[in-house]
Short mmCIF file of C-alpha atoms and ligand atoms in Angstrom, two decimals:
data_model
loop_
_atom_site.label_atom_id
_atom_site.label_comp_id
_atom_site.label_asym_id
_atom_site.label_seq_id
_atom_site.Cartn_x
_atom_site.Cartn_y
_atom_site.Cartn_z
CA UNK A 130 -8.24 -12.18 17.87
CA UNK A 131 -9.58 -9.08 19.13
CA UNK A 132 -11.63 -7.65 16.93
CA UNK A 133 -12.31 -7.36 12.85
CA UNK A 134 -8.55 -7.43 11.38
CA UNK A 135 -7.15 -7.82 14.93
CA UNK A 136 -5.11 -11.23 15.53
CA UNK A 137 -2.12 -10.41 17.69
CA UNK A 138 0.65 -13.31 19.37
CA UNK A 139 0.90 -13.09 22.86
CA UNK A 140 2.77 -15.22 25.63
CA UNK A 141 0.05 -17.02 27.55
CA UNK A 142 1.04 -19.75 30.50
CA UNK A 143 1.50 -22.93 29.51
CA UNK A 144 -1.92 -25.42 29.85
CA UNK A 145 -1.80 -27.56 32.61
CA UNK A 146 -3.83 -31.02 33.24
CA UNK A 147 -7.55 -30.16 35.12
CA UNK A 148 -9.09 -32.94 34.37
CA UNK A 149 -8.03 -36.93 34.31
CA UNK A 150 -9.38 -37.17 31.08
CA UNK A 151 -7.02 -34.29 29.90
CA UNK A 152 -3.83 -34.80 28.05
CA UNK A 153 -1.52 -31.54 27.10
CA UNK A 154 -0.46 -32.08 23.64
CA UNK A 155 2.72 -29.71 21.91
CA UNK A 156 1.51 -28.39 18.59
CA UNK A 157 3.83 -28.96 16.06
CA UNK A 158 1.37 -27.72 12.95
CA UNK A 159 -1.75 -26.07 12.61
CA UNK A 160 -3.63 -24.05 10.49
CA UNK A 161 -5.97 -21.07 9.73
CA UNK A 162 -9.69 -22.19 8.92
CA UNK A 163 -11.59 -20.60 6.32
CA UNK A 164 -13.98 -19.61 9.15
CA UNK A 165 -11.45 -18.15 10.89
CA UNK A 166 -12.43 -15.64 8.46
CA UNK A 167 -15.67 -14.67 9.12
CA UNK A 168 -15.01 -13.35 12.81
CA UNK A 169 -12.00 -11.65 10.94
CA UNK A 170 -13.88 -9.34 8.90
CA UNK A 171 -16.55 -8.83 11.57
CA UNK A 172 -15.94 -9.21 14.76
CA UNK A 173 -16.78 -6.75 17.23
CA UNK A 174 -13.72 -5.13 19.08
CA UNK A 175 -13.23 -6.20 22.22
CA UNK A 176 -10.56 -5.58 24.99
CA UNK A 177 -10.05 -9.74 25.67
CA UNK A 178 -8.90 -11.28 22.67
CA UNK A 179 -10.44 -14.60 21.71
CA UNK A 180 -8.03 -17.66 21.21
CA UNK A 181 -8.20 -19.11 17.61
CA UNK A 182 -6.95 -22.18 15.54
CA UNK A 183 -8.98 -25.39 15.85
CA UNK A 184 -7.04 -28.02 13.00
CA UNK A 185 -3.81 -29.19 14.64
CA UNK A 186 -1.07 -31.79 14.95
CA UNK A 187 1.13 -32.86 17.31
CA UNK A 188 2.75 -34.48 20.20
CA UNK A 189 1.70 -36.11 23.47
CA UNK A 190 3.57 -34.01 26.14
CA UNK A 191 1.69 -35.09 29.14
CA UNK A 192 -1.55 -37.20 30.15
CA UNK A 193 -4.41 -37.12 32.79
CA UNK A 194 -4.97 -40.74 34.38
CA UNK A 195 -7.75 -41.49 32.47
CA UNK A 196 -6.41 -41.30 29.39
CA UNK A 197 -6.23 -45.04 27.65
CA UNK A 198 -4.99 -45.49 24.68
CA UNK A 199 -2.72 -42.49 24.76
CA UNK A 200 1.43 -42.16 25.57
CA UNK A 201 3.76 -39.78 25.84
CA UNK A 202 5.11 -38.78 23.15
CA UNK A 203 2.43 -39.95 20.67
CA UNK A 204 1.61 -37.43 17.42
CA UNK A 205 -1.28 -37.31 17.62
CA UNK A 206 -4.61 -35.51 15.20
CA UNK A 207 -7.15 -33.25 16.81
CA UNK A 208 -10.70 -33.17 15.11
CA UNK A 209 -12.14 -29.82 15.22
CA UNK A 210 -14.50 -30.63 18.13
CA UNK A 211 -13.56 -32.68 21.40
CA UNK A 212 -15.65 -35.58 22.20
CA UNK A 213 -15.88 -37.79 24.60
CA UNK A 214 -16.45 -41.41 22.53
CA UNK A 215 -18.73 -43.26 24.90
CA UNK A 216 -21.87 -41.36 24.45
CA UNK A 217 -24.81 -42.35 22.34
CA UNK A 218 -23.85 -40.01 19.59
CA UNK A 219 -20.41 -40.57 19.53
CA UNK A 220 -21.34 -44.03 19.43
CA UNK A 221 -23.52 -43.43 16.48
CA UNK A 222 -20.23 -41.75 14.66
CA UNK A 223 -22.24 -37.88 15.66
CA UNK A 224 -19.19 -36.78 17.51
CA UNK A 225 -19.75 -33.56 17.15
CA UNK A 226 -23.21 -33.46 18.94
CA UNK A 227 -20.94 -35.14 21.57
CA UNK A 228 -22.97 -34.80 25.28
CA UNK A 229 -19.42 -34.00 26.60
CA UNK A 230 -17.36 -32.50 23.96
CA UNK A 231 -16.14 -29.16 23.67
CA UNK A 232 -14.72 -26.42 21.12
CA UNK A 233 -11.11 -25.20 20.88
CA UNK A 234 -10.60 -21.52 20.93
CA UNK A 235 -12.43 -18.58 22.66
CA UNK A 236 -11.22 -18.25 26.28
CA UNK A 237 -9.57 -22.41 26.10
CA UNK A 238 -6.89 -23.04 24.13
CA UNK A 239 -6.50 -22.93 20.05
CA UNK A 240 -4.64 -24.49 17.34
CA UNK A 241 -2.52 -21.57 16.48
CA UNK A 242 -0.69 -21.74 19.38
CA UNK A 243 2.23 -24.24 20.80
CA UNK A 244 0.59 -26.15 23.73
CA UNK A 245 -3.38 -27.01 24.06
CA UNK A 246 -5.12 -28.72 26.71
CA UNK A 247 -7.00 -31.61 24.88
CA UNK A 248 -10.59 -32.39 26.99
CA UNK A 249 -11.96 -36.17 26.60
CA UNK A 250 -8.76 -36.87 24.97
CA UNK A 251 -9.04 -40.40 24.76
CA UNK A 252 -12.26 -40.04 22.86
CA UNK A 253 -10.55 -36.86 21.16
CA UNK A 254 -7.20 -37.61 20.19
CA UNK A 255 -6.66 -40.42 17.11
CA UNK A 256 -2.51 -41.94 17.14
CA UNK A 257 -0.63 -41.75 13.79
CA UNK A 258 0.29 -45.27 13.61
CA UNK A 259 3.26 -44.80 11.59
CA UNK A 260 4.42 -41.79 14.35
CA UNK A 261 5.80 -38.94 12.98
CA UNK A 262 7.26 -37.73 9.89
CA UNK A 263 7.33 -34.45 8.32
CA UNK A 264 6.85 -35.00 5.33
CA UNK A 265 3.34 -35.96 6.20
CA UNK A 266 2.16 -33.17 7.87
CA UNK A 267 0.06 -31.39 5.64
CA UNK A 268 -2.35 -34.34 4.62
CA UNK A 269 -2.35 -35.46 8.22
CA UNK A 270 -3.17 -32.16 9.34
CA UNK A 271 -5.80 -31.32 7.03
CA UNK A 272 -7.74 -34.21 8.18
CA UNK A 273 -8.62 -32.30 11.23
CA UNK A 274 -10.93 -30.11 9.34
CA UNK A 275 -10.96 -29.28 5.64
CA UNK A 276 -10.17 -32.71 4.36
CA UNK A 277 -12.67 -34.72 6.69
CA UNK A 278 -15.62 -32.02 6.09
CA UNK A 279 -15.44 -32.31 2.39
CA UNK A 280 -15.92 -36.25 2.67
CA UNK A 281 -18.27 -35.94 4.81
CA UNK A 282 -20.72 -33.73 2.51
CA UNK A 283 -19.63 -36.49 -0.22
CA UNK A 284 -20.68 -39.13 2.77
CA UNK A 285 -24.16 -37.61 3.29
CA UNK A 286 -24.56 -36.71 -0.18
CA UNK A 287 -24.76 -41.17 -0.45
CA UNK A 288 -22.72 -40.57 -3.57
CA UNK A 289 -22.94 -43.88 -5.93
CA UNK A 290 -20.87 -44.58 -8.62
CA UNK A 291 -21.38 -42.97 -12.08
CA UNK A 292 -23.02 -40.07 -10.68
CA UNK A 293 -22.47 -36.53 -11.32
CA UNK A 294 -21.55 -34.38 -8.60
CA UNK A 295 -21.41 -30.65 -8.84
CA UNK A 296 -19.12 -28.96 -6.27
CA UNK A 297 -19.95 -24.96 -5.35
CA UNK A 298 -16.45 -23.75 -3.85
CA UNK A 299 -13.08 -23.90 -4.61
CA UNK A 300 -11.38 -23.39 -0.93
CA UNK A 301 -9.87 -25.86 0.61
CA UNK A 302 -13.14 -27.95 1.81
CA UNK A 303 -14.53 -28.21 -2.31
CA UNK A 304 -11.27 -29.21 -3.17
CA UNK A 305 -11.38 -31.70 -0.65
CA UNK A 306 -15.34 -32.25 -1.64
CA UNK A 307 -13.73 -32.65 -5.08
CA UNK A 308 -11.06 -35.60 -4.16
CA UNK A 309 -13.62 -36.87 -1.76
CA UNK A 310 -16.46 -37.50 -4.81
CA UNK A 311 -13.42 -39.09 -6.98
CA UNK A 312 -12.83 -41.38 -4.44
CA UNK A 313 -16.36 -42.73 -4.12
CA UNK A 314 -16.02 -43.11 -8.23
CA UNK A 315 -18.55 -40.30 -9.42
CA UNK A 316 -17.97 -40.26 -12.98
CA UNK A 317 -18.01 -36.58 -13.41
CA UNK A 318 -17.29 -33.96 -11.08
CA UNK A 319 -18.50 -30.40 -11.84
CA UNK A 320 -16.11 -27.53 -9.96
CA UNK A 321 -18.15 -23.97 -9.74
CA UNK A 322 -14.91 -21.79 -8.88
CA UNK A 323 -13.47 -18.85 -10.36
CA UNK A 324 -10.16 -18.66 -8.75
CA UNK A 325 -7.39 -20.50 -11.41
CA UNK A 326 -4.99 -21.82 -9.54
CA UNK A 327 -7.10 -23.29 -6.97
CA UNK A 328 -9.89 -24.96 -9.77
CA UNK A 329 -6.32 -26.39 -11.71
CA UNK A 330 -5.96 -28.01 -8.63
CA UNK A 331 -9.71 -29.36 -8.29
CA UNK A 332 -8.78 -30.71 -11.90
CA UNK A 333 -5.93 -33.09 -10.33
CA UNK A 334 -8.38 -33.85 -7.76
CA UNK A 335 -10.62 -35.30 -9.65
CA UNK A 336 -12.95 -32.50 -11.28
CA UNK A 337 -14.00 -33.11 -14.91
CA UNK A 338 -15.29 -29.65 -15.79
CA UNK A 339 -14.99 -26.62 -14.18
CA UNK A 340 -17.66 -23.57 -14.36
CA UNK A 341 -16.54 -19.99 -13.18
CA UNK A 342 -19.87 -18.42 -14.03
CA UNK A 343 -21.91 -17.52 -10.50
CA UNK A 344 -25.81 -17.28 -10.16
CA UNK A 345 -28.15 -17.72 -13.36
CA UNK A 346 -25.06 -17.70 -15.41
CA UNK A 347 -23.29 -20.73 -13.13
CA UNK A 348 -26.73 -22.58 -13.10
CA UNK A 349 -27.25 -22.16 -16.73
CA UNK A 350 -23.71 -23.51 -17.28
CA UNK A 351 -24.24 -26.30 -15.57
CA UNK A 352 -27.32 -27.32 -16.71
CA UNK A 353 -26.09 -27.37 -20.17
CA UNK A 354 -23.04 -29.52 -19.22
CA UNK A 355 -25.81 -32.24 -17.80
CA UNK A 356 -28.14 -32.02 -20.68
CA UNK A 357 -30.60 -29.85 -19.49
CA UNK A 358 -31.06 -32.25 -16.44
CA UNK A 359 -28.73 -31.46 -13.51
CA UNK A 360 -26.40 -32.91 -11.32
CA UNK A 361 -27.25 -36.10 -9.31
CA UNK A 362 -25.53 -34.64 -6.23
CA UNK A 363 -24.45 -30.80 -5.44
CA UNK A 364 -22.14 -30.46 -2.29
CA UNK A 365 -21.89 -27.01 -1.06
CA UNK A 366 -19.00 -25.48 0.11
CA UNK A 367 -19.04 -22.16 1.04
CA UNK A 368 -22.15 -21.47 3.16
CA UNK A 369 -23.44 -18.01 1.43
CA UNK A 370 -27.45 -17.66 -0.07
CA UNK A 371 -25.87 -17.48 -3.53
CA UNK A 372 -24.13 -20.75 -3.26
CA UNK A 373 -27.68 -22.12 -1.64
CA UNK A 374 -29.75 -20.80 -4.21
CA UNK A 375 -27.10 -22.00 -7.38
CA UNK A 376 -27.46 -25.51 -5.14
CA UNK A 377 -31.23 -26.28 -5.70
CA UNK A 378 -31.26 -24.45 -9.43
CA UNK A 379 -28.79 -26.82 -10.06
CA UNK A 380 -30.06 -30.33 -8.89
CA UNK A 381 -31.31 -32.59 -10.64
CA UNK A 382 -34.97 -34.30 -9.75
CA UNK A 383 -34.65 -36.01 -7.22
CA UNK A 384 -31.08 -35.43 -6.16
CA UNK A 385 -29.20 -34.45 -2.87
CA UNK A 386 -27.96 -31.37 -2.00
CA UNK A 387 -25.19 -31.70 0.53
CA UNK A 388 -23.98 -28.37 2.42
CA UNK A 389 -20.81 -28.22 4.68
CA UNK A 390 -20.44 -24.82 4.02
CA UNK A 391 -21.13 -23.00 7.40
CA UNK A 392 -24.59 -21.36 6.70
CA UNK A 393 -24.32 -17.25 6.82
CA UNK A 394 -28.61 -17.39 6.85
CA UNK A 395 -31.27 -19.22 8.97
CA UNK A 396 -33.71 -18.66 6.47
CA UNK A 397 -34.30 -20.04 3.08
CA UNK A 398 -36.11 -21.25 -0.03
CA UNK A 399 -37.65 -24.74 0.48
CA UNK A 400 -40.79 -24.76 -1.46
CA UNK A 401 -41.84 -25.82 -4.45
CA UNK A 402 -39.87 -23.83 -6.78
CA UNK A 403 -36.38 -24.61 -5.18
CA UNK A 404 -36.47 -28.20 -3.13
CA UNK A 405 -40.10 -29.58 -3.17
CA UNK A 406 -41.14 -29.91 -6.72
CA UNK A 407 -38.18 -31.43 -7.21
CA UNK A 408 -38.26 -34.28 -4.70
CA UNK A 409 -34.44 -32.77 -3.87
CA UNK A 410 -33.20 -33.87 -0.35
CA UNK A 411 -30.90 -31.12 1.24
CA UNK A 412 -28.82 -33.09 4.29
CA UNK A 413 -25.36 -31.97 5.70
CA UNK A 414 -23.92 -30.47 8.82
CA UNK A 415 -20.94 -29.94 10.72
CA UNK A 416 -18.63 -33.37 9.80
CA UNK A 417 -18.03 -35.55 12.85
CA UNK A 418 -14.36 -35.42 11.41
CA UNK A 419 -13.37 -38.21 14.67
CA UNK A 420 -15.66 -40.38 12.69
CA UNK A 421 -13.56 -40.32 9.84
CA UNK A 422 -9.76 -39.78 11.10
CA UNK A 423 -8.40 -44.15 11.36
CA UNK A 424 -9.35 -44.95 7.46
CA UNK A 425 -8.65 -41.19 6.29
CA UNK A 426 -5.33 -41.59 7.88
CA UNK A 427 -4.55 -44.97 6.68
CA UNK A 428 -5.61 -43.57 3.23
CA UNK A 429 -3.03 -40.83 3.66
CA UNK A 430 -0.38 -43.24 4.94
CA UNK A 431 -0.45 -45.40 1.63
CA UNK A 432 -0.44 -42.21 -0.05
CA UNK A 433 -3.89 -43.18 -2.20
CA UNK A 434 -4.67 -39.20 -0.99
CA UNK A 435 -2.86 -36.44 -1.09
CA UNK A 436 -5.14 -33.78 0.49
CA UNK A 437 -2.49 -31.41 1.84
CA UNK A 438 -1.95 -30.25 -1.45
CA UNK A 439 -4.62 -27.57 -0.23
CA UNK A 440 -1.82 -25.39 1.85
CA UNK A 441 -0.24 -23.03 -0.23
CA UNK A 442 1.53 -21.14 2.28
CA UNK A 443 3.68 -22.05 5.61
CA UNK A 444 4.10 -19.33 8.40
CA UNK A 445 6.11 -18.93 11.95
CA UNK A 446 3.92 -18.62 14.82
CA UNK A 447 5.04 -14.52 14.71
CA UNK A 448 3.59 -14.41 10.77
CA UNK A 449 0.19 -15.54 12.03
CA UNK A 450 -1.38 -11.97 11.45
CA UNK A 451 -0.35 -11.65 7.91
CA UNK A 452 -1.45 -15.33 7.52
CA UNK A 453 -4.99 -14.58 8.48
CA UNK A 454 -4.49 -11.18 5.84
CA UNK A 455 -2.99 -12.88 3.38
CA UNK A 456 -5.81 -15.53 2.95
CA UNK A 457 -8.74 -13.05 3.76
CA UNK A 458 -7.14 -11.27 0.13
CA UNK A 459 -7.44 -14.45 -1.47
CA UNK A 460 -3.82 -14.42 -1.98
CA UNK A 461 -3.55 -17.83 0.12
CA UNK A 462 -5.94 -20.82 -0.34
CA UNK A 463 -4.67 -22.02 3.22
CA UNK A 464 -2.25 -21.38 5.55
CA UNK A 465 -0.22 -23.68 7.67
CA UNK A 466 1.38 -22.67 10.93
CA UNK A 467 4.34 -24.45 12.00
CA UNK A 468 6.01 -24.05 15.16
ZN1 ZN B 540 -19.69 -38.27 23.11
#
C-alpha cells in the first residue's frame, strides 16, 4: 500500500530463512482485515509502499533449525501477531504482548502475498491436525483474526449463561462476537447493525434481535428490548466514539463492556455518567488469537462452527486492489485472497 486508495501487486524476492527460529511458509489463503481499511482511506502517500495482509493459511515450505514441532509440508494457521511461546506472557496465554513477537506487514512480509517469513515460528505457527482440505479454508483461516478476536471480547466479557449480550458491529469480528456469545449459551444476543445481509447472517449466528437504529435512537432501542434495564454484557466491535458511547448508554448496572474494536480515540467518557455510576467494567484488547487457535480449530474440524461464513467474496492475488475497494464500499463484508 502506498498511500490512501493505493494498494498495488508487485514481484518482491522470495523470503529466505534469517533466523533458526524462522520457517518460510507458502500462502495458500489470506485475507483483507477490516483494519486494512483504515490506512486505506488515510494513509499518507509515500514513495515505499508498505506490505499488508496479516490473517493467513498455508504450507510449511522450509524450516530454521530451531523449529520443533514443525515439518515440511505442514498447513499451517498464522495468528495475527508472532510470538515466541516461552515468555511470561505467552505463558500467561498474552501472546500478543509477546517480549519477542513481531507484526506482519510494513517493510516484513504480509498475508496478501504468496511466501512469508514466519519469526518464532514454533511459538507462532499452530498444525491443522487433520492437514489440508479446501473445503476448510475459510473457517480455518478466519481464525487468524476475525473469528478469534470476536471470542475473545466474548472471553473477557466472562459471559455466563442466560445473559444478554448486546453486540455493536456487524463486520466480520461482531458476527464472530455474535457466534462466539451463542456458544458460551447467552440467552439473547442483541445485533446493533444496519447492513441486511450481514445482520441475516448474525441471526444464523446466534443473534435474537437485531437493532439498526445508531446513537440515542440504538440505545433507546435497546433499552426497551431489556426492559428498561440493559444488557448484561456489550462487546464492541468497531472501535469508533459512537460505538463507545452507545456501549456504556447501553449497559446494564453493573455489566461489562468488552471492546475489540481497534480504538480510533485515546480519550473518553469514564465518569460517573457513562462507566462509574454504573459499577460497569470496560476490559478488552487486542485477542491473543495463538491462545485460542488448538480448541477453535478442533471446534471447526467437527464442524460445531462455521465462522467462514463471514467471506463473501474470493479474489486472485492480481484482484487484490479492487478487493480492498470493494470492501471499503461496503459492497464486501470480507474478502479472501487465494493464491
Ligand atoms: Zn512470548
Amino acid at each position: 500500500m502506498y498511500g490512501a486508495g493505493d494498494v498495488r501487486v508487485e514481484t518482491v524476492p522470495n523470503p529466505v530463512i534469517q533466523e533458526p527460529t524462522d520457517a518460510i511458509v507458502r500462502i495458500v489463503a489470506g485475507c483483507i482485515c477490516g483494519s486494512d481499511l483504515w490506512p486505506f482511506a488515510s494513509k499518507k502517500a509515500s514513495e515505499h509502499g508498505a506490505r499488508m495482509g496479516h490473517e493467513f493459511v498455508g504450507v510449511v515450505e522450509e524450516l530454521g533449525s530451531a523449529t520443533s514441532g514443525l515439518s515440511v509440508g505442514d498447513f499451517v494457521i498464522a495468528p495475527f501477531v508472532a510470538s515466541d511461546g516461552t515468555c511470561d506472557f505467552c505463558r500467561e496465554g498474552l501472546q500478543t504482548s509477546c517480549r519477542h513477537g513481531g507484526h506482519w506487514g510494513g517493510t516484513e512480509d504480509g498475508g496478501q502475498g504468496e511466501f512469508a517469513r514466519v519469526p518464532q515460528a514454533a511459538g507462532t505457527l499452530v498444525v491443522v491436525p487433520a492437514g489440508f482440505d479446501e473445503k476448510l479454508i475459510p473457517s480455518l483461516l478466519s481464525l487468524s483474526d476475525v473469528m478469534s478476536t470476536g471470542y475473545h471480547a466474548a472471553t473477557k466479557a466472562r459471559i455466563e449463561p442466560g445473559q444478554t449480550v448486546t453486540v455493536i458491529g456487524d463486520g466480520a469480528v461482531g458476527l464472530s462476537a455474535v457466534l462466539s456469545a451463542r456458544l458460551m449459551g447467552a440467552s439473547r444476543i442483541i445485533l446493533m447493525g444496519r447492513h441486511e445481509a450481514r445482520t441475516d447472517l448474525g441471526r444464523e449466528f446466534g443473534a435474537t434481535d437485531v437493532v439498526a437504529e445508531r446513537g440515542e435512537e440504538g440505545i433507546a432501542k435497546v433499552m426497551q428490548l431489556t426492559n428498561g434495564e440493559g444488557s448484561h454484557i456489550v462487546l464492541e466491535a468497531v472501535g469508533h466514539m459512537p460505538a463507545y458511547e452507545q456501549a456504556y448508554g447501553i449497559v446494564r448496572p453493573g455489566g461489562v463492556i468488552s471492546r475489540v474494536g481497534v480504538p480510533q480515540y485515546e480519550d473518553a467518557p469514564v465518569g460517573f455518567g457513562s462507566l462509574f455510576g454504573k459499577n460497569a467494567t470496560l476490559t478488552g484488547g487486542p485477542a491473543p488469537v495463538r491462545a485460542y487457535l488448538e480448541p477453535a480449530i478442533q471446534q471447526v474440524l467437527n464442524g460445531e462452527i462455521d465462522p467462514g461464513r463471514v467471506f463473501d467474496r474470493r479474489v486472485a492475488i492480481d484482484e487484490v486492489p479492487a478487493g480492498y475497494a470493494a470492501m471499503d464500499a461496503r459492497e464486501a463484508l470480507k474478502v479472501m485472497v487465494t493464491f
